């Protein structure tokens, strides 16, 4: 089994995504044990990966030690929303000229 995961051959990316997806299941900050169980990861792996995600601002710790989505992830999501909105805007019609004849 790769990296001590309960699933053979599981990639680091799939582990990180499972950690992030844990936040979808709760409106409150989660502790490491809850995240570890949801992601089906050993506690030591969860601790290491969550620490790296906190260092990068993808996750954050609240005053009680709970783990929640971080400001950097929110910024990425907002930027993506802007890009989608800009792409979905209709093209301006100012370039089209209609002549009555």
PDB file of C-alpha atoms in Angstrom:
ATOM      1  CA  UNK A   1       0.000   0.000   0.000  1.00  0.00           C
ATOM      2  CA  UNK A   2       1.386   3.364  -1.060  1.00  0.00           C
ATOM      3  CA  UNK A   3       2.312   5.809   1.662  1.00  0.00           C
ATOM      4  CA  UNK A   4       0.548   3.973   4.492  1.00  0.00           C
ATOM      5  CA  UNK A   5      -2.859   4.612   2.957  1.00  0.00           C
ATOM      6  CA  UNK A   6      -5.639   2.113   3.508  1.00  0.00           C
ATOM      7  CA  UNK A   7      -6.013   2.004  -0.283  1.00  0.00           C
ATOM      8  CA  UNK A   8      -3.203   0.546  -2.378  1.00  0.00           C
ATOM      9  CA  UNK A   9      -1.611   2.896  -4.897  1.00  0.00           C
ATOM     10  CA  UNK A  10      -3.430   6.008  -3.712  1.00  0.00           C
ATOM     11  CA  UNK A  11      -1.802   9.213  -4.969  1.00  0.00           C
ATOM     12  CA  UNK A  12      -0.906  12.236  -2.873  1.00  0.00           C
ATOM     13  CA  UNK A  13      -3.341  14.256  -4.965  1.00  0.00           C
ATOM     14  CA  UNK A  14      -6.231  11.948  -4.078  1.00  0.00           C
ATOM     15  CA  UNK A  15      -5.295  12.202  -0.400  1.00  0.00           C
ATOM     16  CA  UNK A  16      -5.248  16.001  -0.500  1.00  0.00           C
ATOM     17  CA  UNK A  17      -8.576  16.094  -2.337  1.00  0.00           C
ATOM     18  CA  UNK A  18     -10.114  13.766   0.253  1.00  0.00           C
ATOM     19  CA  UNK A  19      -8.922  16.142   2.984  1.00  0.00           C
ATOM     20  CA  UNK A  20     -10.458  19.120   1.187  1.00  0.00           C
ATOM     21  CA  UNK A  21     -13.696  17.248   0.501  1.00  0.00           C
ATOM     22  CA  UNK A  22     -14.068  16.611   4.238  1.00  0.00           C
ATOM     23  CA  UNK A  23     -15.006  20.299   4.564  1.00  0.00           C
ATOM     24  CA  UNK A  24     -18.039  19.736   2.341  1.00  0.00           C
ATOM     25  CA  UNK A  25     -19.622  17.470   4.929  1.00  0.00           C
ATOM     26  CA  UNK A  26     -19.666  19.982   7.771  1.00  0.00           C
ATOM     27  CA  UNK A  27     -20.413  23.639   8.332  1.00  0.00           C
ATOM     28  CA  UNK A  28     -18.026  23.709  11.269  1.00  0.00           C
ATOM     29  CA  UNK A  29     -14.292  23.370  11.585  1.00  0.00           C
ATOM     30  CA  UNK A  30     -13.147  19.750  11.864  1.00  0.00           C
ATOM     31  CA  UNK A  31     -10.415  18.224  13.984  1.00  0.00           C
ATOM     32  CA  UNK A  32      -7.625  16.029  12.612  1.00  0.00           C
ATOM     33  CA  UNK A  33      -9.291  12.809  13.738  1.00  0.00           C
ATOM     34  CA  UNK A  34     -12.519  13.665  11.901  1.00  0.00           C
ATOM     35  CA  UNK A  35     -10.621  14.571   8.737  1.00  0.00           C
ATOM     36  CA  UNK A  36      -8.504  11.424   9.006  1.00  0.00           C
ATOM     37  CA  UNK A  37     -11.591   9.210   9.267  1.00  0.00           C
ATOM     38  CA  UNK A  38     -13.424  10.962   6.427  1.00  0.00           C
ATOM     39  CA  UNK A  39     -10.384  10.786   4.135  1.00  0.00           C
ATOM     40  CA  UNK A  40      -9.558   7.194   5.154  1.00  0.00           C
ATOM     41  CA  UNK A  41      -5.998   8.225   5.955  1.00  0.00           C
ATOM     42  CA  UNK A  42      -3.704   7.432   8.860  1.00  0.00           C
ATOM     43  CA  UNK A  43      -3.677  10.224  11.435  1.00  0.00           C
ATOM     44  CA  UNK A  44       0.056  10.849  10.861  1.00  0.00           C
ATOM     45  CA  UNK A  45      -0.484  11.338   7.105  1.00  0.00           C
ATOM     46  CA  UNK A  46      -3.459  13.604   7.746  1.00  0.00           C
ATOM     47  CA  UNK A  47      -1.407  15.646  10.225  1.00  0.00           C
ATOM     48  CA  UNK A  48       1.438  16.089   7.722  1.00  0.00           C
ATOM     49  CA  UNK A  49      -0.751  16.982   4.733  1.00  0.00           C
ATOM     50  CA  UNK A  50      -3.042  19.294   6.711  1.00  0.00           C
ATOM     51  CA  UNK A  51       0.057  21.060   8.074  1.00  0.00           C
ATOM     52  CA  UNK A  52       1.317  21.662   4.543  1.00  0.00           C
ATOM     53  CA  UNK A  53      -2.096  22.916   3.403  1.00  0.00           C
ATOM     54  CA  UNK A  54      -2.276  25.272   6.404  1.00  0.00           C
ATOM     55  CA  UNK A  55       1.224  26.584   5.634  1.00  0.00           C
ATOM     56  CA  UNK A  56       0.055  27.448   2.103  1.00  0.00           C
ATOM     57  CA  UNK A  57      -3.201  29.046   3.251  1.00  0.00           C
ATOM     58  CA  UNK A  58      -5.405  26.418   1.588  1.00  0.00           C
ATOM     59  CA  UNK A  59      -6.640  25.389   5.045  1.00  0.00           C
ATOM     60  CA  UNK A  60      -6.550  27.365   8.284  1.00  0.00           C
ATOM     61  CA  UNK A  61      -6.826  26.644  11.988  1.00  0.00           C
ATOM     62  CA  UNK A  62      -9.364  28.493  14.076  1.00  0.00           C
ATOM     63  CA  UNK A  63      -8.839  29.579  17.695  1.00  0.00           C
ATOM     64  CA  UNK A  64      -9.934  26.176  18.998  1.00  0.00           C
ATOM     65  CA  UNK A  65      -7.561  24.227  16.746  1.00  0.00           C
ATOM     66  CA  UNK A  66     -10.290  23.260  14.304  1.00  0.00           C
ATOM     67  CA  UNK A  67      -9.395  23.078  10.636  1.00  0.00           C
ATOM     68  CA  UNK A  68     -11.359  24.903   7.975  1.00  0.00           C
ATOM     69  CA  UNK A  69     -10.950  26.137   4.428  1.00  0.00           C
ATOM     70  CA  UNK A  70      -8.346  28.884   4.199  1.00  0.00           C
ATOM     71  CA  UNK A  71      -8.408  32.325   2.655  1.00  0.00           C
ATOM     72  CA  UNK A  72      -6.119  31.365  -0.204  1.00  0.00           C
ATOM     73  CA  UNK A  73      -8.569  28.697  -1.366  1.00  0.00           C
ATOM     74  CA  UNK A  74     -11.393  31.243  -1.212  1.00  0.00           C
ATOM     75  CA  UNK A  75      -9.306  33.657  -3.316  1.00  0.00           C
ATOM     76  CA  UNK A  76      -8.692  30.950  -5.922  1.00  0.00           C
ATOM     77  CA  UNK A  77     -12.408  30.148  -6.034  1.00  0.00           C
ATOM     78  CA  UNK A  78     -13.358  33.816  -6.428  1.00  0.00           C
ATOM     79  CA  UNK A  79     -10.880  34.284  -9.263  1.00  0.00           C
ATOM     80  CA  UNK A  80     -12.288  31.233 -11.025  1.00  0.00           C
ATOM     81  CA  UNK A  81     -15.789  32.679 -10.617  1.00  0.00           C
ATOM     82  CA  UNK A  82     -14.653  35.935 -12.225  1.00  0.00           C
ATOM     83  CA  UNK A  83     -13.113  34.055 -15.138  1.00  0.00           C
ATOM     84  CA  UNK A  84     -16.314  32.065 -15.690  1.00  0.00           C
ATOM     85  CA  UNK A  85     -18.452  35.206 -15.472  1.00  0.00           C
ATOM     86  CA  UNK A  86     -16.248  37.036 -17.973  1.00  0.00           C
ATOM     87  CA  UNK A  87     -16.377  34.094 -20.374  1.00  0.00           C
ATOM     88  CA  UNK A  88     -20.150  33.800 -20.093  1.00  0.00           C
ATOM     89  CA  UNK A  89     -20.848  37.481 -20.827  1.00  0.00           C
ATOM     90  CA  UNK A  90     -22.470  38.020 -24.198  1.00  0.00           C
ATOM     91  CA  UNK A  91     -20.310  39.618 -26.862  1.00  0.00           C
ATOM     92  CA  UNK A  92     -20.961  43.336 -27.314  1.00  0.00           C
ATOM     93  CA  UNK A  93     -23.144  44.110 -30.299  1.00  0.00           C
ATOM     94  CA  UNK A  94     -21.440  47.461 -30.937  1.00  0.00           C
ATOM     95  CA  UNK A  95     -19.375  45.963 -33.743  1.00  0.00           C
ATOM     96  CA  UNK A  96     -22.475  45.010 -35.738  1.00  0.00           C
ATOM     97  CA  UNK A  97     -23.913  47.597 -38.069  1.00  0.00           C
ATOM     98  CA  UNK A  98     -27.411  47.220 -39.390  1.00  0.00           C
ATOM     99  CA  UNK A  99     -28.388  49.292 -42.415  1.00  0.00           C
ATOM    100  CA  UNK A 100     -31.945  50.061 -43.472  1.00  0.00           C
ATOM    101  CA  UNK A 101     -32.257  49.855 -47.222  1.00  0.00           C
TER     102      UNK A 101
END
